[in-house]
Short mmCIF file of C-alpha atoms in Angstrom, two decimals:
data_model
loop_
_atom_site.label_atom_id
_atom_site.label_comp_id
_atom_site.label_asym_id
_atom_site.label_seq_id
_atom_site.Cartn_x
_atom_site.Cartn_y
_atom_site.Cartn_z
CA MET P 1 25.42 10.22 -29.02
CA LEU P 2 27.85 9.25 -26.30
CA LEU P 3 26.97 8.76 -22.56
CA ALA P 4 30.11 9.52 -20.21
CA ILE P 5 29.98 7.96 -16.68
CA ASP P 6 32.38 9.02 -13.98
CA ALA P 7 31.70 7.22 -10.65
CA GLY P 8 33.71 8.98 -7.74
CA ASN P 9 33.49 8.18 -4.15
CA THR P 10 30.99 11.07 -3.33
CA ASN P 11 28.92 11.31 -6.62
CA VAL P 12 28.25 9.44 -10.14
CA VAL P 13 28.37 12.00 -12.92
CA PHE P 14 26.65 11.39 -16.34
CA ALA P 15 27.05 13.39 -19.24
CA VAL P 16 25.72 13.17 -22.92
CA PHE P 17 27.73 14.25 -25.64
CA ASP P 18 26.69 14.97 -29.44
CA GLY P 19 29.97 15.15 -31.15
CA ASP P 20 31.96 17.62 -28.90
CA ALA P 21 28.78 19.36 -27.69
CA LYS P 22 27.62 18.55 -24.27
CA ARG P 23 23.79 18.01 -24.15
CA GLY P 24 23.28 17.40 -20.51
CA GLN P 25 25.15 16.50 -17.26
CA TRP P 26 23.57 15.13 -14.11
CA ARG P 27 25.10 13.71 -10.90
CA ILE P 28 23.75 11.33 -8.13
CA SER P 29 25.10 10.49 -4.68
CA THR P 30 27.31 7.31 -5.15
CA ASP P 31 25.52 4.26 -3.48
CA SER P 32 26.80 0.62 -4.57
CA ARG P 33 23.46 -0.81 -3.66
CA ARG P 34 21.65 1.30 -6.51
CA THR P 35 20.56 -1.16 -9.10
CA SER P 36 20.74 -0.53 -12.89
CA ASP P 37 17.02 -0.06 -13.13
CA GLU P 38 17.22 2.62 -10.48
CA TYR P 39 19.66 4.51 -12.28
CA ALA P 40 17.87 4.27 -15.39
CA VAL P 41 14.48 5.42 -13.94
CA TRP P 42 16.47 8.57 -12.64
CA LEU P 43 18.68 9.28 -15.51
CA LEU P 44 15.91 8.65 -18.38
CA ALA P 45 13.70 11.05 -16.77
CA LEU P 46 16.34 13.66 -16.46
CA MET P 47 17.46 13.02 -20.06
CA ALA P 48 13.77 13.51 -21.34
CA MET P 49 13.69 16.96 -19.90
CA LYS P 50 16.70 17.75 -22.33
CA GLY P 51 14.69 16.18 -25.36
CA LEU P 52 17.00 12.99 -25.16
CA LYS P 53 15.88 9.36 -25.16
CA ALA P 54 17.82 6.03 -24.69
CA VAL P 55 17.66 5.38 -28.39
CA ASN P 56 19.82 8.53 -29.06
CA ILE P 57 22.71 6.86 -27.00
CA HIS P 58 24.97 4.82 -29.44
CA ALA P 59 28.03 4.31 -27.15
CA ALA P 60 29.20 4.38 -23.40
CA ILE P 61 32.46 5.03 -21.65
CA LEU P 62 32.85 4.74 -17.95
CA SER P 63 35.59 5.66 -15.30
CA SER P 64 34.76 4.48 -11.87
CA VAL P 65 36.97 4.40 -8.69
CA VAL P 66 34.13 2.53 -6.81
CA PRO P 67 34.33 -1.17 -7.75
CA ALA P 68 31.21 -1.99 -5.83
CA ALA P 69 28.99 0.35 -7.91
CA THR P 70 30.77 -0.54 -11.30
CA PHE P 71 28.73 -3.80 -12.04
CA ASN P 72 25.33 -1.88 -12.00
CA LEU P 73 26.82 0.98 -14.05
CA VAL P 74 27.81 -1.48 -16.67
CA ARG P 75 24.48 -3.27 -16.58
CA LEU P 76 22.89 0.37 -16.99
CA CYS P 77 24.54 0.75 -20.22
CA THR P 78 24.03 -2.97 -21.62
CA ASP P 79 20.45 -3.26 -20.27
CA HIS P 80 19.00 0.34 -20.85
CA PHE P 81 20.95 1.72 -23.68
CA GLY P 82 22.17 -1.31 -25.73
CA CYS P 83 25.98 -0.74 -25.53
CA GLU P 84 28.87 -2.10 -23.51
CA PRO P 85 30.82 0.53 -22.05
CA MET P 86 34.39 1.32 -22.84
CA ARG P 87 36.14 1.32 -19.48
CA ILE P 88 39.02 3.35 -18.16
CA GLY P 89 41.64 0.70 -16.88
CA ASP P 90 40.92 -1.86 -19.59
CA PRO P 91 44.26 -2.74 -20.98
CA ALA P 92 42.52 -2.51 -24.37
CA VAL P 93 41.87 1.06 -24.06
CA ASP P 94 44.49 3.16 -25.13
CA LEU P 95 44.63 6.45 -23.08
CA GLY P 96 47.46 8.07 -25.17
CA ILE P 97 49.31 9.24 -22.08
CA GLY P 98 52.63 7.95 -20.49
CA ILE P 99 52.30 6.87 -17.07
CA LEU P 100 55.64 7.22 -14.99
CA LEU P 101 54.54 5.17 -11.84
CA ASP P 102 56.31 2.52 -10.38
CA ASN P 103 53.22 0.38 -10.77
CA PRO P 104 51.10 2.10 -13.64
CA ARG P 105 48.26 0.10 -12.79
CA GLU P 106 47.77 1.78 -9.17
CA ALA P 107 46.94 5.18 -11.06
CA GLY P 108 43.23 6.06 -10.38
CA ALA P 109 40.77 6.13 -13.39
CA ASP P 110 39.50 9.66 -12.56
CA ARG P 111 43.07 11.06 -12.08
CA LEU P 112 44.16 9.83 -15.34
CA VAL P 113 41.29 11.29 -17.15
CA ASN P 114 41.78 14.53 -15.42
CA ALA P 115 45.42 14.60 -16.58
CA ILE P 116 44.40 13.81 -20.03
CA ALA P 117 41.82 16.49 -20.56
CA ALA P 118 44.17 19.12 -18.74
CA ARG P 119 46.92 18.30 -20.96
CA ALA P 120 44.82 18.88 -24.01
CA ARG P 121 43.48 22.28 -22.83
CA TYR P 122 46.47 23.69 -20.86
CA PRO P 123 50.15 24.06 -21.51
CA ALA P 124 52.42 21.58 -19.57
CA PRO P 125 53.88 21.06 -17.33
CA LEU P 126 50.80 21.35 -15.09
CA ILE P 127 49.29 20.42 -11.89
CA VAL P 128 45.58 19.32 -11.46
CA VAL P 129 44.22 19.78 -7.90
CA ASP P 130 40.88 17.96 -7.53
CA ILE P 131 39.39 18.99 -4.26
CA GLY P 132 36.49 16.04 -3.37
CA THR P 133 36.25 13.33 -0.96
CA GLY P 134 40.13 13.40 -1.29
CA THR P 135 42.34 16.12 -2.24
CA THR P 136 44.46 15.00 -5.02
CA PHE P 137 47.34 16.67 -6.85
CA ASP P 138 48.11 15.09 -10.30
CA VAL P 139 51.42 16.06 -12.15
CA VAL P 140 51.79 16.20 -15.93
CA ASP P 141 55.53 16.78 -16.76
CA SER P 142 56.85 18.90 -19.77
CA ASN P 143 56.69 15.87 -21.94
CA GLY P 144 52.89 15.16 -21.48
CA ASN P 145 53.40 12.17 -19.17
CA PHE P 146 51.45 11.62 -15.80
CA ALA P 147 54.38 11.83 -13.51
CA GLY P 148 52.41 11.01 -10.30
CA GLY P 149 51.02 13.24 -7.62
CA VAL P 150 49.91 13.46 -4.20
CA ILE P 151 46.53 12.30 -2.15
CA ALA P 152 45.26 13.87 1.04
CA PRO P 153 41.96 13.52 2.73
CA GLY P 154 39.34 16.24 1.26
CA PRO P 155 38.10 18.89 3.51
CA ASN P 156 34.83 17.35 4.20
CA LEU P 157 36.30 14.09 5.22
CA ALA P 158 38.65 15.86 7.66
CA LEU P 159 35.80 17.80 9.05
CA ASP P 160 33.48 14.76 9.59
CA ALA P 161 36.38 13.13 11.22
CA LEU P 162 37.04 15.89 13.68
CA HIS P 163 33.18 16.07 14.55
CA ARG P 164 33.10 12.28 15.15
CA VAL P 165 36.02 12.06 17.44
CA ALA P 166 35.71 15.40 19.47
CA ALA P 167 32.43 15.21 21.53
CA GLN P 168 32.29 19.06 22.16
CA LEU P 169 33.22 20.08 18.53
CA PRO P 170 30.12 20.73 16.46
CA LYS P 171 29.66 20.01 12.62
CA VAL P 172 30.08 23.21 10.55
CA ASP P 173 29.98 24.25 7.05
CA ILE P 174 33.24 24.90 5.29
CA VAL P 175 33.19 28.58 4.46
CA ARG P 176 35.86 31.25 3.96
CA PRO P 177 36.03 33.09 7.12
CA PRO P 178 36.83 36.74 7.07
CA GLN P 179 39.73 36.39 9.19
CA VAL P 180 42.24 33.61 10.41
CA ILE P 181 41.60 33.92 14.13
CA GLY P 182 38.47 32.58 15.04
CA LYS P 183 36.60 34.22 18.01
CA GLY P 184 34.58 31.19 18.79
CA THR P 185 34.71 27.46 18.48
CA VAL P 186 32.77 27.57 15.04
CA GLY P 187 34.79 30.58 13.81
CA ALA P 188 38.22 28.57 14.84
CA MET P 189 37.04 25.19 13.15
CA GLN P 190 36.04 27.20 10.15
CA SER P 191 39.47 28.77 9.85
CA GLY P 192 41.29 25.60 10.52
CA MET P 193 39.19 23.78 7.61
CA PHE P 194 39.30 26.55 5.23
CA TRP P 195 42.74 28.51 5.60
CA GLY P 196 44.38 25.22 6.80
CA TYR P 197 43.52 23.34 3.71
CA THR P 198 44.47 26.39 1.54
CA SER P 199 48.03 26.54 3.00
CA MET P 200 48.26 23.00 2.64
CA ILE P 201 47.32 23.29 -1.14
CA GLU P 202 49.61 26.20 -1.57
CA GLY P 203 52.49 24.43 0.33
CA LEU P 204 52.33 21.12 -1.93
CA LEU P 205 51.84 23.25 -4.96
CA GLY P 206 55.04 25.05 -4.10
CA ARG P 207 57.09 21.86 -3.52
CA ILE P 208 55.73 20.21 -6.47
CA LYS P 209 56.57 23.10 -8.62
CA ALA P 210 60.14 23.14 -7.21
CA GLU P 211 60.59 19.48 -8.35
CA LEU P 212 59.15 19.89 -11.72
CA SER P 213 60.55 23.22 -12.77
CA PRO P 214 63.31 24.08 -10.16
CA THR P 215 64.40 27.40 -12.29
CA GLY P 216 60.65 28.32 -12.74
CA ASP P 217 61.01 28.09 -16.43
CA PRO P 218 58.65 26.67 -17.91
CA VAL P 219 55.95 28.08 -15.80
CA VAL P 220 53.74 25.27 -14.20
CA THR P 221 50.29 25.58 -14.78
CA VAL P 222 47.64 24.94 -11.95
CA ILE P 223 44.15 23.77 -12.61
CA VAL P 224 41.60 23.27 -9.91
CA THR P 225 38.50 21.19 -10.18
CA GLY P 226 36.09 19.32 -7.81
CA GLY P 227 33.00 20.36 -5.86
CA LEU P 228 34.97 22.66 -3.33
CA GLY P 229 37.66 23.87 -5.95
CA ARG P 230 36.38 27.38 -6.78
CA ALA P 231 36.10 28.52 -3.17
CA PHE P 232 39.78 27.53 -2.54
CA ALA P 233 41.12 28.76 -5.65
CA GLU P 234 39.53 32.29 -5.18
CA ALA P 235 41.50 32.37 -1.77
CA SER P 236 44.94 31.38 -3.36
CA GLY P 237 47.07 33.51 -5.86
CA MET P 238 48.61 30.36 -7.18
CA VAL P 239 45.86 28.99 -9.33
CA HIS P 240 45.64 29.84 -12.98
CA HIS P 241 42.27 28.07 -13.96
CA VAL P 242 39.24 26.51 -12.38
CA ASP P 243 37.73 23.85 -14.61
CA ASN P 244 34.88 21.37 -13.47
CA GLU P 245 34.45 19.70 -16.93
CA LEU P 246 37.73 18.13 -16.75
CA THR P 247 36.64 14.44 -16.18
CA THR P 248 33.77 14.15 -18.62
CA ARG P 249 35.89 16.11 -21.35
CA GLY P 250 38.50 13.48 -20.61
CA LEU P 251 36.35 10.63 -20.97
CA LEU P 252 35.34 12.11 -24.49
CA LEU P 253 38.81 12.45 -25.56
CA VAL P 254 39.68 8.75 -24.63
CA TYR P 255 36.58 7.60 -26.38
CA LYS P 256 37.37 9.68 -29.62
CA ARG P 257 41.19 8.37 -29.54
CA ASN P 258 39.94 4.85 -29.39
CA VAL P 259 37.09 4.71 -31.92
CA ALA P 260 39.28 6.63 -34.45
CA GLN P 261 41.65 3.67 -34.31
#
């Protein structure tokens, strides 16, 4: 079985695959101080609830955008599962996707993996909108290449910043208000966060589509992922699919591509 690990800025996601079948998936908050032993105690207990043991894992693959957490995640694999993880970003790992950036090494591991999984599942050209700590727009062109994208702050990050710097503004939840015009401070903030971000997402999608497909043919497929993705997708008529398994499925695809060689 394969252990796939996606270390993001907010959460670390672990998934176990038996062939193409996902046997379990778990997440824990990202903390660079967490040791490999602490990860192991937590993860092995959850795996046991699914009937899985450390000896069932024969390989691992790791995508990390948090360098400070990477060392202990690698140690988790080597010390507790007996395997050196394949790592996204290692020049020896073939991703199977062209990267059309001025400096291809700048491409985030999670963004590339999302693009790989989306290209395998949906028709290109396409845009993956990942709404998490950051809001990223990852673009795959008609030839299946990673063409670049857009990075903006995520809704929760923007809301926390607003709360910190404005003494009279409370901390509010991100919810979909029934109307745009807020009738109080909380309603106004919720509207600004939700409808403001919806408008930003739709505006950027429109501009990216105009560059990718100026005539509207071929149609550009839009996929939304991330913790807040579904709520924003449901508020917009521009989204074709919501898919929260892109990153782990992309890791599986990269692993299979490299072991087959």
